[in-house]
Amino acid sequence: MTATLDNPIQALSEYVSYPSVSADSSFSDGISGAREFATQRLQDLGFSVETIETPIHPVLLGKRGDPSWPRLVIYGHYDVQPPDPLDLWSSEPFVAIEREGRLYGRGAADNKGPQIVHMCALHRALKKNPNLPLHIIYLIEGEEEIGSPSFRPFLEARKEQLAGDMLLVSDTGSPGPDQLVVTTGLRGLTAMEVKFKGPRQDLHSGVHGGALRNPLQALAQVCASLHDSSGKVAVDGFYDDVIEPQDWEREELSKLPIKEEDYQEFLGVKTLSPPPGYNALEAIRFCPTLEFNGLGGGYQGEGSKTVIPSQAFAKITCRLVPNQRSADIARKVKRSIEAVCPESIQVEVEVKGGGDPYVIIPPGKPGSTGHETKLMQRAFPILEECVKNQFGTKPIYLREGGSIPIIRDLQEVAGLEALMLGLFTNEDNLHAPDESFNLKIMNQAIDSFETFFLNLGKSYRQ
Ligand code: BES
Ligand code: MN
């Protein structure tokens, strides 16, 4: 295939055709295909590109322009989530198909479409001004969907090469084409796997039932103890470091053109249950959570089986908000689980990694320091203007419920703060069957970013 950045839909279709599932090693051809595709597009744009090996999937590091110019780092990820469950897709997940103004395919929205937006916009900007005075450092990783295990070591090793004045990311959401969001925060994450170990093998529940504790019962007891009846997390000290959102953040949220009733209908639930003191739309952004992502143990087949299982497990993740720390929360949850679990069951809590929450106060908003880089101070208003011109409304400034842990790492290690424009929507079905990218958003975003890049370069020359 020979997709070029002259044709965004074609370019995105080819990018989607490489099944770059990072979680499953049987997709290694798709991973390398997507990586080579991204490398070639960066080379088309005049970047020199280095492929940096990691223990799992390599990172791409591209560069253009003079290092003395303002330095803009652009981040994206070429990996995607597994396409399962396959039978719920209306078309092949890795064959991009256009239907009713959307391009369907795994990764179309998360994160290949938004990357094509940046690249096509840059392509047009560089055609108009080949000497655009921006030193651009492109960073595209292949492990985002598995928690970026190789990223922190990569960053520590290469931080000098990532020195920049600002980070640009489009890997977050917006309500829709009539209202975009500049993302001002991301929740952190703590992932844990808990094992409950009972008898050395599965047992007949009649022959042995009554003599010993059932690991599934211990699991149920432990899991039920982790929330109180209002829905709040009942782990000692869980909320200690949570800071309240600022007034301007609540005000921005009230501009969100989504009603709670519509959101409830979208989710297909009878009632929303945010924690006390917050509505559901606030809770996603401002409150931490503890969620069960998977529970297992015992007989899962058809019919019944009278068995006491030998083991049970729970997969748990917490979403964190400023100033909670991932390692601290992992410790607290572990302690709480160990305290509640009956002694006769051996419980093992394994921490599977995570990341701390990230928050940025946009230049000029209450609480901002005024010490942002010049590029930051120019970039926010320029992007706001470009979005207003293309989409008809100014973006609103909101924290987001999802996590991209490496954004915090880039802040801590390379001193980079992020300007994030959300380009996908709830209707895009991220991580789910029938993922798609809204082509109206794609086209208007390309136009917005074209002017953004040109003006950001122009403002430097003055
Ligand atoms: N692009 C998402 C993160 C995201 C989703 C941000 C929705 C804002 C709104 C990213 O690819 C993702 O899914 N991240 C994972 C991180 C995890 C695997 C460490 C997440 O949030 O679950
Ligand atoms: Mn993503």
XYZ file of C-alpha atoms and ligand atoms in Angstrom:
485
model
C 0.000 0.000 0.000
C 1.128 3.540 -0.644
C -0.900 5.831 1.558
C 0.263 9.424 1.686
C -0.599 12.220 4.054
C -2.394 13.979 1.163
C -5.324 11.683 1.847
C -6.143 11.349 5.563
C -8.811 8.636 5.195
C -6.526 6.493 3.074
C -3.634 7.011 5.475
C -5.766 6.114 8.489
C -7.186 3.062 6.674
C -3.709 1.740 6.032
C -2.580 2.458 9.602
C -5.650 0.537 10.927
C -4.864 -2.400 8.611
C -1.802 -3.276 10.714
C -3.183 -5.208 13.715
C -0.829 -3.732 16.305
C -2.185 -5.420 19.439
C 0.505 -4.924 22.079
C -0.967 -7.339 24.640
C -0.700 -10.463 22.478
C 2.630 -11.614 21.030
C 0.905 -13.386 18.130
C 0.299 -9.901 16.666
C 4.003 -9.097 16.289
C 3.676 -8.627 12.484
C 0.940 -6.060 13.045
C 3.087 -4.281 15.613
C 6.036 -4.013 13.231
C 3.746 -3.078 10.318
C 2.207 -0.182 12.240
C 5.606 0.933 13.455
C 7.063 0.939 9.952
C 4.023 2.786 8.648
C 4.487 5.506 11.286
C 8.232 5.655 10.578
C 7.625 6.184 6.876
C 5.033 8.905 7.419
C 7.458 10.751 9.719
C 10.182 10.389 7.095
C 7.774 11.772 4.446
C 7.442 14.790 6.733
C 11.206 15.250 6.738
C 11.912 13.723 10.138
C 14.953 11.626 10.904
C 13.634 8.639 12.823
C 15.360 6.374 15.295
C 13.768 3.056 16.323
C 14.722 2.382 19.918
C 14.507 -1.202 21.111
C 12.875 -1.959 24.466
C 12.216 -5.315 26.181
C 8.788 -5.441 24.472
C 7.850 -3.027 21.652
C 10.253 -0.380 20.275
C 9.730 3.368 20.650
C 10.000 5.724 17.655
C 11.882 8.967 18.145
C 11.695 11.433 15.236
C 13.257 14.872 14.865
C 13.066 17.827 12.493
C 14.231 21.408 12.501
C 16.898 23.347 14.285
C 17.319 22.549 18.012
C 17.595 26.281 18.732
C 13.949 26.795 17.638
C 11.070 26.374 20.102
C 10.922 22.676 20.894
C 7.631 20.852 20.586
C 7.351 17.191 21.597
C 4.429 15.277 20.044
C 3.309 11.992 21.640
C 1.206 9.137 20.275
C 0.966 5.336 20.509
C 0.957 2.894 17.593
C -0.378 -0.044 19.600
C -4.073 -0.878 20.007
C -6.310 -2.916 22.299
C -7.200 -6.516 21.413
C -10.235 -6.648 19.088
C -12.148 -9.210 21.197
C -15.005 -10.096 21.346
C -14.768 -10.525 17.562
C -18.353 -11.684 16.981
C -19.706 -8.338 18.176
C -18.035 -6.371 15.362
C -20.201 -5.367 12.376
C -17.150 -5.524 10.093
C -13.562 -6.800 10.266
C -11.667 -4.910 13.023
C -8.525 -4.488 10.926
C -10.204 -3.590 7.634
C -11.106 0.081 7.887
C -14.569 0.797 6.537
C -16.353 4.134 6.134
C -19.987 4.235 7.259
C -22.115 7.299 7.970
C -19.299 9.742 8.492
C -17.130 7.407 10.551
C -14.160 5.197 9.854
C -14.518 1.853 11.666
C -11.630 -0.285 12.860
C -9.650 -1.162 15.990
C -7.409 1.783 16.867
C -9.226 4.207 14.499
C -9.855 6.549 17.450
C -7.372 5.258 20.038
C -4.884 6.437 18.889
C -4.260 6.107 15.142
C -6.851 8.652 13.943
C -5.623 11.477 16.174
C -2.032 10.725 15.104
C -3.048 10.956 11.446
C -4.643 14.310 12.309
C -1.353 15.664 13.677
C 0.663 14.267 10.775
C -1.675 15.510 8.019
C -1.855 18.935 9.625
C 1.919 19.095 9.830
C 2.153 17.930 6.219
C -0.025 20.831 5.079
C 1.732 23.338 7.326
C 5.164 22.277 6.074
C 3.992 22.503 2.464
C 3.069 26.140 3.095
C 6.143 26.869 5.158
C 8.931 24.285 4.684
C 11.164 26.161 7.111
C 8.557 26.341 9.868
C 10.670 27.385 12.861
C 9.615 24.617 15.252
C 11.998 21.925 16.433
C 9.626 18.955 16.586
C 10.443 15.787 18.484
C 8.053 12.941 17.666
C 7.580 10.215 20.225
C 5.438 7.211 19.279
C 5.374 4.228 21.610
C 3.997 0.709 21.232
C 3.132 -0.299 24.809
C 0.563 2.304 25.902
C -2.325 -0.157 26.002
C -0.381 -2.497 28.305
C 0.634 0.235 30.762
C 3.895 1.362 29.062
C 6.219 -0.905 31.115
C 9.309 0.048 29.060
C 8.641 3.762 28.919
C 10.089 5.019 32.187
C 13.496 3.318 31.664
C 13.515 4.590 28.060
C 12.786 8.077 29.318
C 15.486 8.017 31.988
C 18.005 6.920 29.357
C 16.972 9.449 26.705
C 15.754 12.452 28.675
C 18.303 14.831 27.117
C 16.923 14.038 23.659
C 13.411 14.753 24.887
C 14.183 18.160 26.300
C 11.456 20.448 25.006
C 9.277 23.448 25.723
C 5.958 21.627 25.550
C 4.226 18.332 24.903
C 1.330 17.979 22.440
C -1.023 15.009 22.798
C -4.352 14.004 21.269
C -5.265 10.805 23.086
C -8.236 11.990 25.133
C -11.932 12.653 24.555
C -14.423 15.416 23.766
C -18.253 15.482 23.877
C -18.628 15.752 20.080
C -17.909 17.818 16.955
C -19.748 20.828 18.401
C -17.663 20.996 21.540
C -14.014 20.042 21.914
C -12.155 19.719 25.179
C -8.644 20.713 26.149
C -7.767 18.040 28.685
C -6.266 19.471 31.867
C -5.803 16.278 33.842
C -5.659 12.516 33.652
C -6.438 10.068 36.410
C -3.660 7.884 37.739
C -3.895 4.144 38.066
C -2.969 1.284 40.394
C -3.430 -2.244 39.090
C -3.505 -5.277 41.380
C -4.132 -8.965 41.104
C -5.309 -10.806 44.203
C -5.091 -14.569 44.640
C -7.088 -16.452 47.269
C -5.621 -19.863 47.953
C -7.510 -22.619 49.798
C -7.192 -26.416 49.623
C -4.417 -27.893 47.518
C -6.939 -29.025 44.871
C -10.615 -28.670 43.976
C -12.742 -30.672 46.421
C -16.140 -32.414 46.461
C -18.346 -29.903 48.277
C -20.395 -32.642 49.915
C -17.532 -34.814 51.081
C -15.550 -31.875 52.474
C -17.996 -28.931 52.702
C -18.188 -27.557 56.262
C -14.642 -28.474 57.175
C -12.854 -25.528 55.556
C -13.182 -22.028 54.128
C -14.064 -21.649 50.447
C -11.675 -19.276 48.599
C -14.620 -17.815 46.635
C -16.381 -16.964 49.865
C -13.232 -15.200 51.085
C -13.069 -13.353 47.778
C -16.686 -12.202 48.109
C -16.093 -11.104 51.691
C -12.948 -9.150 50.790
C -14.435 -7.545 47.691
C -17.593 -6.497 49.543
C -15.501 -4.845 52.244
C -13.756 -2.465 49.862
C -16.744 -0.070 49.424
C -19.263 1.279 51.905
C -22.999 1.378 51.247
C -22.795 4.885 49.729
C -20.350 3.612 47.118
C -17.269 5.264 48.596
C -14.049 3.292 48.788
C -13.712 1.878 52.307
C -9.944 1.499 52.401
C -8.234 3.228 55.322
C -6.575 6.465 54.196
C -7.747 6.111 50.576
C -8.994 9.718 50.356
C -6.269 11.308 52.533
C -4.426 13.073 49.711
C -7.351 13.907 47.430
C -7.573 17.605 46.617
C -10.892 19.233 45.740
C -11.353 20.583 42.217
C -11.067 24.341 41.826
C -14.145 26.500 41.295
C -13.209 27.254 37.682
C -13.057 23.529 36.963
C -16.613 23.009 38.183
C -17.653 26.025 36.118
C -16.069 24.580 32.968
C -17.829 21.293 33.646
C -21.188 23.053 33.746
C -20.575 24.072 30.091
C -20.483 20.423 29.058
C -23.306 19.953 26.537
C -24.246 16.566 28.028
C -27.094 16.016 30.465
C -26.850 13.375 33.171
C -30.086 11.755 31.895
C -28.590 11.342 28.413
C -25.408 9.923 29.863
C -27.420 7.440 31.929
C -29.317 6.359 28.836
C -26.074 6.054 26.868
C -24.695 3.731 29.556
C -27.902 1.692 29.709
C -28.220 1.767 33.501
C -31.343 2.400 35.605
C -29.675 4.953 37.787
C -26.299 6.621 38.114
C -24.556 6.204 41.464
C -21.774 8.720 41.964
C -20.260 9.061 45.431
C -22.020 11.516 47.799
C -21.404 15.181 47.005
C -20.695 14.733 43.291
C -22.814 14.255 40.206
C -21.818 11.517 37.777
C -20.070 13.825 35.303
C -18.005 15.320 38.120
C -17.226 11.930 39.644
C -15.530 10.669 36.471
C -13.074 13.525 36.576
C -12.672 14.531 40.201
C -13.082 11.326 42.255
C -10.885 8.288 42.706
C -12.347 4.793 42.288
C -11.691 1.162 43.068
C -13.067 -1.147 40.370
C -13.259 -4.904 39.958
C -12.182 -5.661 36.397
C -12.416 -9.431 36.671
C -13.325 -12.038 39.268
C -12.805 -15.760 38.873
C -12.614 -19.169 40.433
C -14.647 -22.337 40.560
C -16.860 -23.880 37.917
C -17.764 -21.589 34.976
C -19.277 -24.143 32.587
C -22.870 -25.059 31.824
C -25.000 -26.543 34.565
C -23.857 -27.020 38.140
C -20.852 -28.664 39.685
C -20.621 -29.336 43.418
C -17.092 -28.191 44.049
C -15.022 -26.175 46.512
C -12.439 -24.524 44.295
C -8.797 -24.576 45.245
C -8.266 -20.935 44.228
C -10.008 -17.712 43.315
C -8.726 -14.406 41.924
C -9.702 -10.765 41.600
C -8.301 -8.199 39.187
C -8.637 -4.720 40.639
C -7.695 -1.260 39.427
C -7.974 2.069 41.199
C -8.233 5.373 39.301
C -6.472 8.125 41.184
C -6.762 11.898 41.335
C -4.304 14.566 42.521
C -2.461 14.231 44.945
C -2.892 10.484 45.433
C 0.178 8.399 44.661
C -0.035 5.044 42.973
C 2.476 3.261 45.247
C 0.811 4.604 48.400
C -2.666 3.514 47.300
C -1.351 0.057 46.360
C 0.026 -0.301 49.892
C -3.217 0.827 51.507
C -5.440 -1.449 49.438
C -3.102 -4.395 50.021
C -3.206 -3.805 53.774
C -6.990 -3.574 53.756
C -7.386 -6.823 51.790
C -4.982 -8.691 54.051
C -6.795 -7.439 57.162
C -10.228 -8.610 55.994
C -9.304 -11.952 54.426
C -10.091 -14.924 56.740
C -6.921 -16.402 58.157
C -7.616 -19.853 56.781
C -7.299 -18.556 53.225
C -3.887 -17.558 51.946
C -4.149 -14.207 50.174
C -1.505 -12.808 47.813
C -1.745 -9.267 46.486
C 0.450 -8.570 43.504
C 0.821 -4.965 42.370
C 0.816 -4.857 38.581
C 2.028 -1.316 38.119
C 0.292 1.959 37.477
C 1.016 5.652 37.353
C 0.342 8.864 39.219
C -2.368 11.351 38.205
C -1.482 14.354 36.058
C -2.908 17.834 36.146
C -2.048 21.059 34.349
C -3.454 24.476 35.059
C -3.593 26.257 31.693
C -1.619 29.513 31.512
C -3.796 32.354 32.765
C -6.320 30.199 34.670
C -6.676 30.724 38.453
C -3.855 28.982 40.239
C -1.444 29.031 37.281
C 2.103 30.029 38.135
C 2.889 32.338 35.232
C 6.171 30.442 34.947
C 5.093 28.318 31.999
C 7.415 28.215 28.993
C 6.839 30.880 26.332
C 5.755 28.174 23.922
C 3.102 26.996 26.410
C 1.853 30.533 26.944
C 1.443 31.003 23.196
C 0.165 27.543 22.362
C -2.958 27.489 24.559
C -4.543 30.682 23.158
C -3.471 29.841 19.583
C -5.120 26.419 19.779
C -8.229 27.900 21.379
C -8.532 30.330 18.460
C -7.944 27.635 15.818
C -10.541 25.336 17.383
C -13.063 28.171 17.607
C -12.581 29.028 13.937
C -13.043 25.436 12.767
C -15.556 23.993 15.220
C -17.536 27.165 15.952
C -17.055 27.015 19.728
C -14.119 27.569 22.029
C -12.830 24.410 23.690
C -13.704 23.857 27.340
C -10.993 22.933 29.828
C -11.658 19.681 31.664
C -9.921 16.893 33.459
C -10.479 13.432 32.048
C -11.344 10.070 33.605
C -8.896 7.927 31.606
C -5.191 7.486 32.207
C -2.038 7.942 30.158
C 0.561 7.336 32.874
C 3.527 8.392 30.747
C 2.304 12.000 30.618
C 3.162 12.299 34.303
C 6.502 10.571 33.660
C 7.336 13.081 30.923
C 6.543 15.886 33.362
C 8.668 14.421 36.152
C 11.653 13.288 34.116
C 11.771 15.660 31.145
C 9.983 18.665 32.657
C 7.355 18.664 29.906
C 3.825 20.000 30.445
C 1.069 18.844 28.118
C -1.377 20.580 25.820
C -3.963 17.874 25.131
C -6.821 18.281 22.660
C -9.454 15.535 22.879
C -10.455 14.166 19.482
C -12.410 11.019 20.239
C -15.933 10.803 21.684
C -18.008 8.336 23.739
C -19.646 7.159 20.511
C -16.246 6.025 19.189
C -16.380 2.818 21.317
C -12.817 2.856 22.590
C -11.537 -0.576 23.677
C -14.894 -2.059 22.542
C -16.380 -3.656 19.403
C -17.086 -1.322 16.447
C -14.503 1.293 17.388
C -14.661 4.206 14.963
C -13.370 7.739 14.402
C -15.638 10.658 13.540
C -14.474 11.969 10.135
C -15.965 15.414 10.642
C -13.852 15.815 13.765
C -10.882 14.438 11.856
C -11.143 16.925 9.005
C -11.860 19.963 11.155
C -9.066 18.982 13.540
C -6.589 18.719 10.662
C -7.544 22.249 9.593
C -7.262 23.467 13.207
C -3.830 21.958 13.759
C -2.540 23.156 10.367
C -3.166 26.753 11.430
C -1.969 25.953 14.948
C 1.443 24.779 13.705
C 1.782 27.689 11.274
C 0.825 30.299 13.874
C 2.964 28.751 16.568
C 5.932 29.038 14.208
C 4.939 32.558 13.119
C 4.639 33.844 16.654
C 8.249 32.813 17.203
C 9.568 34.945 14.360
C 7.932 38.150 15.555
N -6.426 6.880 25.175
C -6.632 6.137 26.371
C -6.719 6.987 27.612
C -7.947 7.817 27.679
C -9.194 7.272 27.416
C -7.851 9.111 28.055
C -10.324 8.052 27.499
C -8.963 9.880 28.150
C -10.207 9.339 27.863
C -5.468 5.171 26.554
O -5.105 4.533 25.376
C -5.879 4.116 27.545
O -6.793 3.384 27.315
N -5.185 4.066 28.674
C -5.358 3.065 29.652
C -4.113 3.068 30.497
C -3.783 1.781 31.138
C -3.672 0.635 30.158
C -2.497 1.931 31.923
C -6.575 3.319 30.523
O -6.940 4.472 30.786
O -7.187 2.336 30.946
Mn -4.943 5.746 23.747
